[in-house]
Coordinates of N, CA and C in Angstrom, one line a residue:
X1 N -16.0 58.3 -4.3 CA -15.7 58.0 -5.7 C -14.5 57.0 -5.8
X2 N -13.4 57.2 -5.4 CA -12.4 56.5 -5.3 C -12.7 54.9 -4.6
X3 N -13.1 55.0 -3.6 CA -14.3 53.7 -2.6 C -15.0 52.6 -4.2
X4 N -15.5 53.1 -4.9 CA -16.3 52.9 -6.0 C -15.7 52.1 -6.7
X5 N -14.5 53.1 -7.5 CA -13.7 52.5 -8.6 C -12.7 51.4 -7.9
X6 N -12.7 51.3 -6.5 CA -11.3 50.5 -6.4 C -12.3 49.2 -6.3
X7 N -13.4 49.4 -5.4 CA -14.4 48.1 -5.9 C -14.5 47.6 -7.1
X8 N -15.1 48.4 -8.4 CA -15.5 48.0 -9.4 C -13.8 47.7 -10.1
X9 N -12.5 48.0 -10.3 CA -11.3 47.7 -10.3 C -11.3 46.7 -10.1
X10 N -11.5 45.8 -8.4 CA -11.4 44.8 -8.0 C -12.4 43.6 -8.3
X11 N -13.6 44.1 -8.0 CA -14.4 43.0 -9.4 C -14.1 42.9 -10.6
X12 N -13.6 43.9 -11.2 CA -13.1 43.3 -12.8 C -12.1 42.2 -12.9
X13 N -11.2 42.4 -11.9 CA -9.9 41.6 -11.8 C -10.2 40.1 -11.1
X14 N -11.2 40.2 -10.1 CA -11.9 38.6 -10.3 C -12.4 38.3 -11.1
X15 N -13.4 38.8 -11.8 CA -14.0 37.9 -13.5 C -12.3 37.8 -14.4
X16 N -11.8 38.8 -14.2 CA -10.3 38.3 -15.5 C -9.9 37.3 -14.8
X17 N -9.9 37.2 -13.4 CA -8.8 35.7 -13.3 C -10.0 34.4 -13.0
X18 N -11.2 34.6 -13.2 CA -12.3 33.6 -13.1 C -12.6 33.0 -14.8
X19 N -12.4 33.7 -15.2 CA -12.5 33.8 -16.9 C -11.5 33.3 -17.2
X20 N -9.7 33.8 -17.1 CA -8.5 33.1 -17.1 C -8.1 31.7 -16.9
X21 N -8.6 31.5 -15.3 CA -8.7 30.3 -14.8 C -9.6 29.3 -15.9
X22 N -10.7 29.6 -16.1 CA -11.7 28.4 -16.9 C -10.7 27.8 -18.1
X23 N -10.5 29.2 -18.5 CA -9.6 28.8 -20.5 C -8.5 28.2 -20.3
X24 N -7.9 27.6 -18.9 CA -6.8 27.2 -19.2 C -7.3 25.8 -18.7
X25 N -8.5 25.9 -17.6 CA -8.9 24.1 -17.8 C -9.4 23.8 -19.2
X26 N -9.8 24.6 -19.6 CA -10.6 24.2 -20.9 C -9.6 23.6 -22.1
X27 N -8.3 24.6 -22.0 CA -7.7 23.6 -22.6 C -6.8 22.6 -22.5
X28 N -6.4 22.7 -21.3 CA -5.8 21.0 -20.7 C -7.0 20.1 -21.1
X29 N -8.1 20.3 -20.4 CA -9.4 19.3 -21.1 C -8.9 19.1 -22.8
X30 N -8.9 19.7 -23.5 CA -9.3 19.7 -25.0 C -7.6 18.9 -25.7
X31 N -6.6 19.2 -24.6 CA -5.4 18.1 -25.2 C -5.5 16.9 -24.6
X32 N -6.3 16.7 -23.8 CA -6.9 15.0 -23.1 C -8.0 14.7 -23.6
X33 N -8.7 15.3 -23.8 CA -10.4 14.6 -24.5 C -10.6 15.5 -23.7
X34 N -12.2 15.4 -23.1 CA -13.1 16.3 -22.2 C -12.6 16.4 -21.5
X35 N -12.3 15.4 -20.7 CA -12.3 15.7 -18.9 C -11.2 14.1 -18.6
X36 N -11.0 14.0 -17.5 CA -10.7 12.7 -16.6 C -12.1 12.2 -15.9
X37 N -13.3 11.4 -16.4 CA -13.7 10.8 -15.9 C -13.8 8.6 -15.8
X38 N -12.2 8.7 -15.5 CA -12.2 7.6 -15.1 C -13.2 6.9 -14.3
X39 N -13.0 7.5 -12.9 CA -13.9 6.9 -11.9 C -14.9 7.0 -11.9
X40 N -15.8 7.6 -12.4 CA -17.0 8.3 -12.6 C -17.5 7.4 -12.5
X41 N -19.1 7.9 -11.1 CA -20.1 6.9 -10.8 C -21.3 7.4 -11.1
X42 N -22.3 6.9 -11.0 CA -24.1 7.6 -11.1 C -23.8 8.0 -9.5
X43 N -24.7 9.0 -9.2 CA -24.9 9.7 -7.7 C -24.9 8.9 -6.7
X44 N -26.2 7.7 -6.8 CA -25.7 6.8 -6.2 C -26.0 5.4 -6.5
X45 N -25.8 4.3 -6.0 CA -26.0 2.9 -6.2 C -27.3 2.4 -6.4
X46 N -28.1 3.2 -6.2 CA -29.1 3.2 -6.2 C -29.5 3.4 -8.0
X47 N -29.3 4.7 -7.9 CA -29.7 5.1 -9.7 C -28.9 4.1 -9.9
X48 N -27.4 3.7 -10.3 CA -26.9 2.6 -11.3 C -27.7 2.1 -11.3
X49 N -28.2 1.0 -10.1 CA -29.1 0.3 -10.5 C -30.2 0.1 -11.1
X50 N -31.4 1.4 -11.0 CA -32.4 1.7 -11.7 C -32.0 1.9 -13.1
X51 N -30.9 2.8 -13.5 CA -30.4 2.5 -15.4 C -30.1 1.4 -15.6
X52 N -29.2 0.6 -14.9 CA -29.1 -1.1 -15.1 C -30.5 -1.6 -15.5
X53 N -30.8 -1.6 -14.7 CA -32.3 -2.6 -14.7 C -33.2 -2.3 -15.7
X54 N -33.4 -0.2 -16.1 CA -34.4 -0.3 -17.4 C -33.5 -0.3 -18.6
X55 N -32.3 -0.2 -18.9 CA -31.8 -0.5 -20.1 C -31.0 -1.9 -20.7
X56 N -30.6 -2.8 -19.5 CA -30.0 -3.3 -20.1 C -31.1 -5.2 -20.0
X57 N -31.9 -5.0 -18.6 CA -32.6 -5.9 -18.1 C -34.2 -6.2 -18.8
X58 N -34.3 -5.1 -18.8 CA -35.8 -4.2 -19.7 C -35.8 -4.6 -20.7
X59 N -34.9 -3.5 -21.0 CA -35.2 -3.3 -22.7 C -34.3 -3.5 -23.6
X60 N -33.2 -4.2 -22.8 CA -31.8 -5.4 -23.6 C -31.5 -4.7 -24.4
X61 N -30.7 -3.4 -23.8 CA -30.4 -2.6 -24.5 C -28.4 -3.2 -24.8
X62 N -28.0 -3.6 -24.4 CA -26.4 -4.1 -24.2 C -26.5 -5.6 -24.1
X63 N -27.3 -6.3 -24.1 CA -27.1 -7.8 -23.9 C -27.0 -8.4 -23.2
X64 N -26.7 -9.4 -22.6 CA -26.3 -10.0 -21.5 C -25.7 -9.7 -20.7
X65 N -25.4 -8.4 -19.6 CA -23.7 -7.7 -19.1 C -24.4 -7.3 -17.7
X66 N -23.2 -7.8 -17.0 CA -23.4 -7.3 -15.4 C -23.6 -5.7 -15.2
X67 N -23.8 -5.4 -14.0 CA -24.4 -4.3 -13.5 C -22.7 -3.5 -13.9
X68 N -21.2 -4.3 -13.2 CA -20.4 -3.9 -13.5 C -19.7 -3.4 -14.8
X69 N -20.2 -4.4 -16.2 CA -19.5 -4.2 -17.2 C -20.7 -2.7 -17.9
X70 N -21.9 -2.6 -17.1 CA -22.8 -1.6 -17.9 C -21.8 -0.2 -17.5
X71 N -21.4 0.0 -16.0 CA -20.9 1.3 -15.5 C -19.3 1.3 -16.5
X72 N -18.6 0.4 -16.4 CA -17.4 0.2 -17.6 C -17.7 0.7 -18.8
X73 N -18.9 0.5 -19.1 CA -19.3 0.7 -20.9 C -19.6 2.1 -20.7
X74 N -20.0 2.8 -19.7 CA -20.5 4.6 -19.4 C -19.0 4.7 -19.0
X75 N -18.5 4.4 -18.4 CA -17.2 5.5 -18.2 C -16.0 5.0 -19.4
X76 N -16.2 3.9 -19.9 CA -15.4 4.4 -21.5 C -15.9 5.5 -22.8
X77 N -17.3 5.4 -22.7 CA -17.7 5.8 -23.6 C -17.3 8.0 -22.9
X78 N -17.8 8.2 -21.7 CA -16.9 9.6 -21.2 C -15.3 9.4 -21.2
X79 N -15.3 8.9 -21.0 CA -13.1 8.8 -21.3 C -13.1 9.2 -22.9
X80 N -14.0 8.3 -24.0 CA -13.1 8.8 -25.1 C -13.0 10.0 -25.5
X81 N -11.9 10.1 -26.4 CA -11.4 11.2 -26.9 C -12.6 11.8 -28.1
X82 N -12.8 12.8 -28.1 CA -13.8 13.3 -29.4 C -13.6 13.1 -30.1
X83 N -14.3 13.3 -31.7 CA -13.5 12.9 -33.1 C -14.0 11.3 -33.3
X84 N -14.0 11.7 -35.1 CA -14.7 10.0 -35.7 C -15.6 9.8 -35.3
X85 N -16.3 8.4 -34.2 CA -17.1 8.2 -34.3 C -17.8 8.6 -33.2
X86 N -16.9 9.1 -32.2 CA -17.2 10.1 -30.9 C -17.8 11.6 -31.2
X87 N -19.1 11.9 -31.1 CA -19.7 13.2 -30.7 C -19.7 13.8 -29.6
X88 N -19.6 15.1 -28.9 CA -19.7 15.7 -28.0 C -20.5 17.4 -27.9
X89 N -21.2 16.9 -26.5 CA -21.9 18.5 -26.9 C -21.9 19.4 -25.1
X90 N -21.7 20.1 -25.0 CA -22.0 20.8 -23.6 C -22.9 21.3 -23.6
X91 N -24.0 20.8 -22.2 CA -25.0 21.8 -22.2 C -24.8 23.4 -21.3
X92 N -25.4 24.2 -21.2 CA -25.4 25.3 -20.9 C -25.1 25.5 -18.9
X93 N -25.9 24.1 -18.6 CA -25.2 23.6 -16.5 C -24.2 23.3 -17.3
X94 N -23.1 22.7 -17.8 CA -22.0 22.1 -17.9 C -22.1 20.7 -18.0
X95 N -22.8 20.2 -18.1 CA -23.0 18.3 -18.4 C -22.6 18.6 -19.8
X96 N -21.7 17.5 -20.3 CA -21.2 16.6 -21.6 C -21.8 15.5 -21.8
X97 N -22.6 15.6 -23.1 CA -23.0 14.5 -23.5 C -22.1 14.1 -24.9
X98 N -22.1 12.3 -24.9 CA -21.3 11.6 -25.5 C -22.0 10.8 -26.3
X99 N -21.5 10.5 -27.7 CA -22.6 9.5 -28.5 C -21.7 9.3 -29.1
X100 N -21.7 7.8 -29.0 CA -20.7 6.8 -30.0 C -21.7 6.5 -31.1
X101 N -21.3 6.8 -32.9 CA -22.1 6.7 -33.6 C -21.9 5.6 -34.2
X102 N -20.5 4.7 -33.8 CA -20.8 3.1 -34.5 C -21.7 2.0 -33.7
X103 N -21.8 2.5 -32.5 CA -22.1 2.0 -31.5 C -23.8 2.2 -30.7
X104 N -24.1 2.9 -31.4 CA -25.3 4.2 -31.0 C -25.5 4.0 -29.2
X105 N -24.6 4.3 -28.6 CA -24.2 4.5 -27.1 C -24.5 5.8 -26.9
X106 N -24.8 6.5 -26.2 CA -25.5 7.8 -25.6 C -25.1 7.8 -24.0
X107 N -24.4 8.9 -23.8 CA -24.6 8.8 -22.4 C -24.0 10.9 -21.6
X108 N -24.8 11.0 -20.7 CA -24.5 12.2 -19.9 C -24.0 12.5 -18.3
X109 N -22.9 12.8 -18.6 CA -22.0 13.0 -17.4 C -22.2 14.8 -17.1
X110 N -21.8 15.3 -15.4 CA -21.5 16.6 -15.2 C -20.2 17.1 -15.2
X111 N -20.2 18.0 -15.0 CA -18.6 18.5 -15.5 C -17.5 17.7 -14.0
X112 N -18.4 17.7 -12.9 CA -17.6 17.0 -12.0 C -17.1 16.0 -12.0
X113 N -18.1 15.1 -12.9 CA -17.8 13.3 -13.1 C -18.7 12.7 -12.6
X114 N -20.3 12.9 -12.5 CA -21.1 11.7 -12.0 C -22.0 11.9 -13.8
X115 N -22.4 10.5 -13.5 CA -23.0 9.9 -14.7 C -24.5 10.1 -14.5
X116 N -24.8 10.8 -15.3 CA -26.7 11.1 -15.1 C -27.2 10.1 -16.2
X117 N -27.1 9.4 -17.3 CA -27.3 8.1 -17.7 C -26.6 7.8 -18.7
X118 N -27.0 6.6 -19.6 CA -26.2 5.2 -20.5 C -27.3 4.9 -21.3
X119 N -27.0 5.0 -22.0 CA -28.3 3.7 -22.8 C -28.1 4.2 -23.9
X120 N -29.0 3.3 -25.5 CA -28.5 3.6 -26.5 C -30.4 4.2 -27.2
X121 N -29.7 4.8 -27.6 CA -31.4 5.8 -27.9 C -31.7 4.8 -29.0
X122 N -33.4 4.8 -29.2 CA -34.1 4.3 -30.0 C -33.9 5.3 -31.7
X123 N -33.5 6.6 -31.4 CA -33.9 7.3 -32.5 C -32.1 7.5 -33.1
X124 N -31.5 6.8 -32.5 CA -30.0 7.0 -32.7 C -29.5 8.1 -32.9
X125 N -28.7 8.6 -33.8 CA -27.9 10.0 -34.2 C -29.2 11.0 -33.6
X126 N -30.3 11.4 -34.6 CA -31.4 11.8 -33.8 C -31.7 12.3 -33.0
X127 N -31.6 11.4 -31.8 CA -31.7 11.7 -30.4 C -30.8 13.1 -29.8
X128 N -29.4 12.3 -30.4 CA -28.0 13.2 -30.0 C -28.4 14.6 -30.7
X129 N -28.6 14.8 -31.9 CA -28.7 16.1 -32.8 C -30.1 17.2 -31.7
X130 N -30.8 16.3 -31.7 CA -32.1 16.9 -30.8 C -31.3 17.5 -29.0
X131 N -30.8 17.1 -28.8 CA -30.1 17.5 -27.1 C -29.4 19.0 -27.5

């Protein structure tokens, strides 16, 4: 009996400090914006490339812009701060999605910092409300 309770004692006291721990990243995050995803890359060089190619080469979705200034335009748009014209939503894995609504920019990062895509949806706000 005692064997029991000092287990179930000691599992409780991991979820309190696993639970503790999150709320305090959560709020360092929430007085910076989301997260620090400065660096933040697609998985690999590969995928950049394939989003490069069908959004901005395709379907001229940004204009005329190097492979470099497309990954600059996804890691500004995760850097900004929420609020105005910045939307933000968490999905339930922990990916943040970001939608600039003067800009109709879309894009989804994981809570680690790799970028799962960029591009600006056809259905604009829409899109975002639907995720």
């Amino acid at each position: 009996m005692k064997k029991t309770l000092l287990r179930l004692l000691l599992l409780l006291s991991v979820f309190i400090l696993a639970v503790g721990c999150s709320s305090k990243i959560h709020d360092e995050n929430v007085n910076k914006g989301i997260g620090d995803f400065k660096n933040a890359n697609f998985a690999s060089e590969k995928l950049l490339r394939s989003h490069y190619i069908k959004h901005v080469v395709k379907q001229k979705e940004f204009g005329n812009i190097t492979m470099d200034e497309y990954l600059e335009g996804a890691r500004k748009l995760i850097n900004s701060k929420p609020g105005g014209d910045i939307l933000t939503k968490t999905r339930s894995n922990g990916d943040i999605l970001f939608y600039n609504k003067s800009t109709n920019e879309f894009a989804v990062v994981t809570k680690d910092g790799v970028i799962r895509t960029y591009f600006k949806p056809k259905e604009g706000i829409k899109y975002f409300n639907k995720q």
